[in-house]
Coordinates of N, CA and C in Angstrom, one line a residue:
M1 N 137.8 58.0 74.2 CA 138.4 58.9 75.1 C 140.0 58.5 74.9
R2 N 141.1 59.2 75.1 CA 142.0 59.3 75.2 C 142.8 58.2 76.1
S3 N 143.5 57.2 75.6 CA 144.2 56.6 76.2 C 144.7 57.0 77.6
A4 N 145.6 58.0 77.8 CA 145.7 58.3 79.1 C 144.7 59.0 80.2
V5 N 143.6 59.1 80.1 CA 142.7 59.3 80.3 C 142.0 58.0 80.9
Q6 N 142.0 57.1 80.0 CA 141.3 55.3 80.2 C 142.5 55.0 81.2
L7 N 143.4 55.0 81.2 CA 144.5 54.5 82.3 C 144.0 55.3 83.3
F8 N 144.1 56.5 83.7 CA 143.6 56.8 84.8 C 142.4 56.5 85.6
V9 N 141.5 56.6 84.7 CA 140.1 56.1 85.2 C 140.1 54.2 85.6
A10 N 140.8 53.8 84.9 CA 140.9 52.0 85.0 C 141.5 52.1 86.9
D11 N 142.5 53.0 86.6 CA 143.0 52.5 88.0 C 142.4 52.8 89.4
G12 N 141.2 53.5 89.2 CA 139.8 54.0 90.3 C 140.3 55.0 91.0
P13 N 139.5 55.2 92.0 CA 139.5 56.6 92.6 C 140.7 56.8 93.4
L14 N 141.3 57.8 93.7 CA 142.4 58.2 94.5 C 142.7 57.6 95.7
L15 N 143.7 57.3 96.4 CA 143.6 56.8 97.7 C 143.6 57.6 98.9
D16 N 143.7 57.6 99.9 CA 143.7 58.3 101.0 C 144.7 58.7 101.6
W17 N 145.1 59.4 103.0 CA 146.4 59.8 102.8 C 147.4 58.4 103.0
D18 N 146.6 57.6 103.1 CA 147.1 56.2 103.5 C 148.0 56.0 102.4
A19 N 148.2 56.2 101.3 CA 148.3 55.6 100.1 C 150.5 55.8 100.3
S20 N 150.7 55.0 99.7 CA 152.2 54.8 99.6 C 152.4 56.2 98.4
E21 N 153.9 56.6 99.3 CA 154.5 58.1 98.2 C 154.8 57.5 96.7
G22 N 154.9 56.2 96.8 CA 155.0 55.6 94.7 C 153.8 55.9 94.4
E23 N 153.0 55.2 95.4 CA 151.4 55.1 94.6 C 151.5 56.7 94.5
I24 N 151.2 57.4 95.4 CA 150.5 58.8 95.1 C 151.7 59.6 93.7
D25 N 152.9 59.3 93.6 CA 153.7 59.6 92.2 C 153.1 59.1 91.2
R26 N 153.1 58.2 91.3 CA 152.5 57.0 90.0 C 151.4 57.9 89.7
R27 N 150.2 58.2 90.3 CA 148.9 58.3 89.9 C 149.2 60.2 89.7
E28 N 149.8 60.8 90.2 CA 150.3 62.2 89.7 C 151.0 62.5 88.1
N29 N 151.7 61.8 88.3 CA 152.6 61.6 86.9 C 151.3 60.9 85.5
Q30 N 150.2 59.8 86.0 CA 149.3 59.6 85.2 C 148.3 60.8 84.4
L31 N 148.5 61.4 85.5 CA 147.7 62.6 85.6 C 148.2 63.7 84.7
K32 N 149.5 63.9 84.8 CA 149.9 64.9 84.2 C 150.0 64.3 82.8
E33 N 150.0 63.2 82.2 CA 149.9 62.8 81.2 C 148.8 63.1 80.0
I34 N 147.8 63.5 81.0 CA 146.6 64.1 80.3 C 146.5 65.6 80.0
S35 N 146.5 65.9 78.6 CA 146.9 67.1 78.3 C 145.6 67.9 78.0
G36 N 145.2 68.9 78.6 CA 143.9 69.4 78.7 C 143.6 70.4 77.3
P37 N 142.8 70.8 77.1 CA 141.5 70.5 78.1 C 140.8 69.3 77.7
V38 N 140.2 68.3 78.7 CA 139.3 67.3 78.7 C 138.4 67.8 77.9
T39 N 137.5 66.8 77.1 CA 136.4 66.8 76.6 C 135.2 66.3 77.8
A40 N 133.9 66.6 77.6 CA 132.9 66.4 78.4 C 132.9 65.1 79.0
D41 N 133.0 64.0 78.0 CA 132.9 62.4 78.5 C 134.1 62.0 79.3
E42 N 135.4 62.9 78.9 CA 136.4 62.2 79.4 C 136.6 63.1 81.1
A43 N 135.8 64.3 80.7 CA 135.6 65.1 82.3 C 134.2 64.2 83.2
K44 N 133.8 63.6 83.0 CA 133.0 62.8 83.3 C 133.5 61.4 84.0
A45 N 133.8 60.9 83.0 CA 134.9 59.5 83.6 C 135.5 60.0 84.8
L46 N 136.4 61.5 84.6 CA 137.8 61.8 85.7 C 136.8 62.3 86.8
V47 N 136.2 62.3 86.9 CA 135.1 63.0 88.3 C 134.8 61.5 89.2
A48 N 134.7 60.7 88.4 CA 134.3 59.2 89.3 C 136.0 58.8 90.0
C49 N 137.1 59.7 89.7 CA 138.2 59.1 90.4 C 138.8 59.6 91.8
F50 N 137.5 60.6 92.3 CA 138.1 61.5 93.4 C 138.0 60.3 94.4
G51 N 139.1 60.7 95.4 CA 138.8 59.9 96.7 C 138.0 60.2 98.1
P52 N 138.7 59.7 99.4 CA 138.0 60.1 100.4 C 138.9 61.5 100.6
D53 N 139.9 61.7 100.4 CA 140.5 63.3 100.6 C 141.1 63.6 99.7
D54 N 142.0 64.4 100.1 CA 143.0 65.4 98.9 C 144.3 64.8 98.3
C55 N 144.5 63.3 98.6 CA 145.5 62.8 98.5 C 146.9 63.5 98.1
Y56 N 147.3 64.1 99.1 CA 148.1 64.9 99.4 C 148.3 65.7 97.7
G57 N 147.2 66.3 97.5 CA 146.9 67.6 96.5 C 146.4 66.8 95.3
V58 N 147.2 65.8 95.2 CA 146.6 65.0 93.7 C 145.1 65.2 93.2
A59 N 144.1 65.0 94.1 CA 142.7 65.5 94.2 C 142.7 67.2 93.5
W60 N 143.0 67.8 93.8 CA 143.0 69.3 93.1 C 143.8 69.2 91.9
S61 N 144.7 68.5 91.3 CA 144.9 68.5 90.2 C 143.9 68.0 89.2
L62 N 143.3 67.3 90.0 CA 142.0 66.1 89.3 C 141.3 67.4 89.0
L63 N 140.9 68.3 90.3 CA 139.9 69.0 90.1 C 140.0 70.0 88.6
H64 N 141.3 70.7 89.0 CA 141.5 71.3 87.4 C 141.4 70.8 86.3
Q65 N 141.4 69.1 86.2 CA 141.7 69.0 85.0 C 140.3 68.8 84.4
T66 N 139.2 68.5 85.3 CA 137.7 68.1 85.1 C 136.8 69.6 84.5
G67 N 137.7 70.5 84.9 CA 137.1 71.5 84.4 C 137.5 72.6 83.0
P68 N 136.8 73.2 82.6 CA 135.5 74.0 82.9 C 134.6 73.8 82.6
N69 N 134.3 72.1 82.1 CA 133.1 71.7 81.1 C 132.1 71.4 83.1
P70 N 131.2 71.6 82.8 CA 130.3 71.7 83.7 C 129.9 70.1 83.9
V71 N 130.7 69.2 84.3 CA 130.4 68.1 84.8 C 129.2 67.6 85.6
L72 N 129.1 68.4 86.5 CA 127.9 68.2 87.0 C 127.1 68.6 86.7
T73 N 125.7 68.4 86.7 CA 124.7 69.2 86.1 C 123.5 69.4 87.0
T74 N 123.4 68.5 87.9 CA 122.4 68.7 88.9 C 123.4 68.2 90.4
Q75 N 122.3 69.0 91.6 CA 123.2 69.6 92.8 C 123.6 67.7 93.4
P76 N 125.0 67.7 93.8 CA 125.0 66.4 93.9 C 124.3 66.1 95.6
A77 N 124.4 64.9 96.1 CA 123.4 64.7 97.8 C 124.3 65.1 98.5
L78 N 123.8 65.0 99.7 CA 124.5 66.1 100.9 C 125.7 65.2 101.3
E79 N 125.5 63.6 101.0 CA 126.5 62.5 101.4 C 127.8 62.5 100.0
A80 N 127.5 63.2 99.1 CA 128.3 63.0 98.3 C 129.3 63.5 98.5
N81 N 130.5 62.8 97.6 CA 131.9 63.4 98.0 C 132.0 65.1 98.2
E82 N 132.9 65.5 99.0 CA 133.4 67.1 98.9 C 133.6 67.3 97.6
W83 N 134.7 66.9 96.9 CA 134.8 67.2 95.6 C 133.9 67.1 94.2
H84 N 132.8 66.6 94.7 CA 131.4 66.7 94.0 C 130.9 67.8 94.4
H85 N 130.9 68.4 95.6 CA 130.3 69.5 96.1 C 131.2 70.9 95.6
T86 N 132.5 70.7 95.3 CA 133.1 71.6 95.0 C 133.2 72.0 93.5
L87 N 133.1 70.8 93.0 CA 132.7 71.0 91.4 C 131.3 71.6 90.9
W88 N 130.2 71.3 91.8 CA 129.2 71.5 91.7 C 128.9 73.8 92.1
T89 N 129.3 73.9 93.2 CA 129.8 75.2 93.3 C 130.6 75.9 92.3
R90 N 131.6 75.2 92.1 CA 132.4 76.2 90.9 C 131.4 76.2 89.5
A91 N 130.9 75.5 89.1 CA 129.9 75.7 87.8 C 128.7 76.2 88.2
V92 N 128.0 76.3 89.3 CA 126.8 77.1 89.5 C 127.4 78.6 89.8
N93 N 128.6 78.9 90.6 CA 128.9 80.4 90.7 C 129.9 80.8 89.5
G94 N 130.0 79.9 88.5 CA 130.7 80.3 87.2 C 129.6 80.8 86.1
G95 N 128.3 80.6 86.4 CA 127.1 80.7 85.5 C 127.1 79.4 84.8
L96 N 128.0 78.3 85.0 CA 127.7 77.4 83.6 C 126.6 76.1 84.0
V97 N 126.0 76.3 85.1 CA 124.5 75.5 85.7 C 123.5 76.4 86.3
P98 N 122.4 76.6 86.2 CA 121.9 76.9 86.9 C 121.4 76.3 88.2
G99 N 121.4 77.1 89.5 CA 121.4 76.5 90.8 C 121.6 77.3 91.9
V100 N 121.4 76.8 93.0 CA 120.9 77.7 94.4 C 122.1 77.0 94.6
L101 N 123.1 77.4 95.9 CA 123.8 77.0 96.4 C 123.4 77.0 98.1
T102 N 123.4 75.7 98.7 CA 122.8 75.5 99.8 C 124.0 75.2 100.8
D103 N 123.4 75.2 101.8 CA 124.6 74.0 103.0 C 124.2 73.4 103.3

């Protein structure tokens, strides 16, 4: 796994909307250091970094960084993070994994 991915993953999940502007900028800059495409192993590690909300758009950048690999190959539990559900929906809609979309 590349060092830029390791660094991002080591800092853990993205914080929520209460994060400081400096922390948000720092994580966004870390994410920008990860050149795409990421490997399947890197995508699996990055998917653990989604936080409770969109962290002022950083989560959307992270979402784009994890694709087009089908990171999730089984449907997430109902209580799973909304980002995991989004990744699953995209993988099913893109024909990357077999599945049925449910509410």
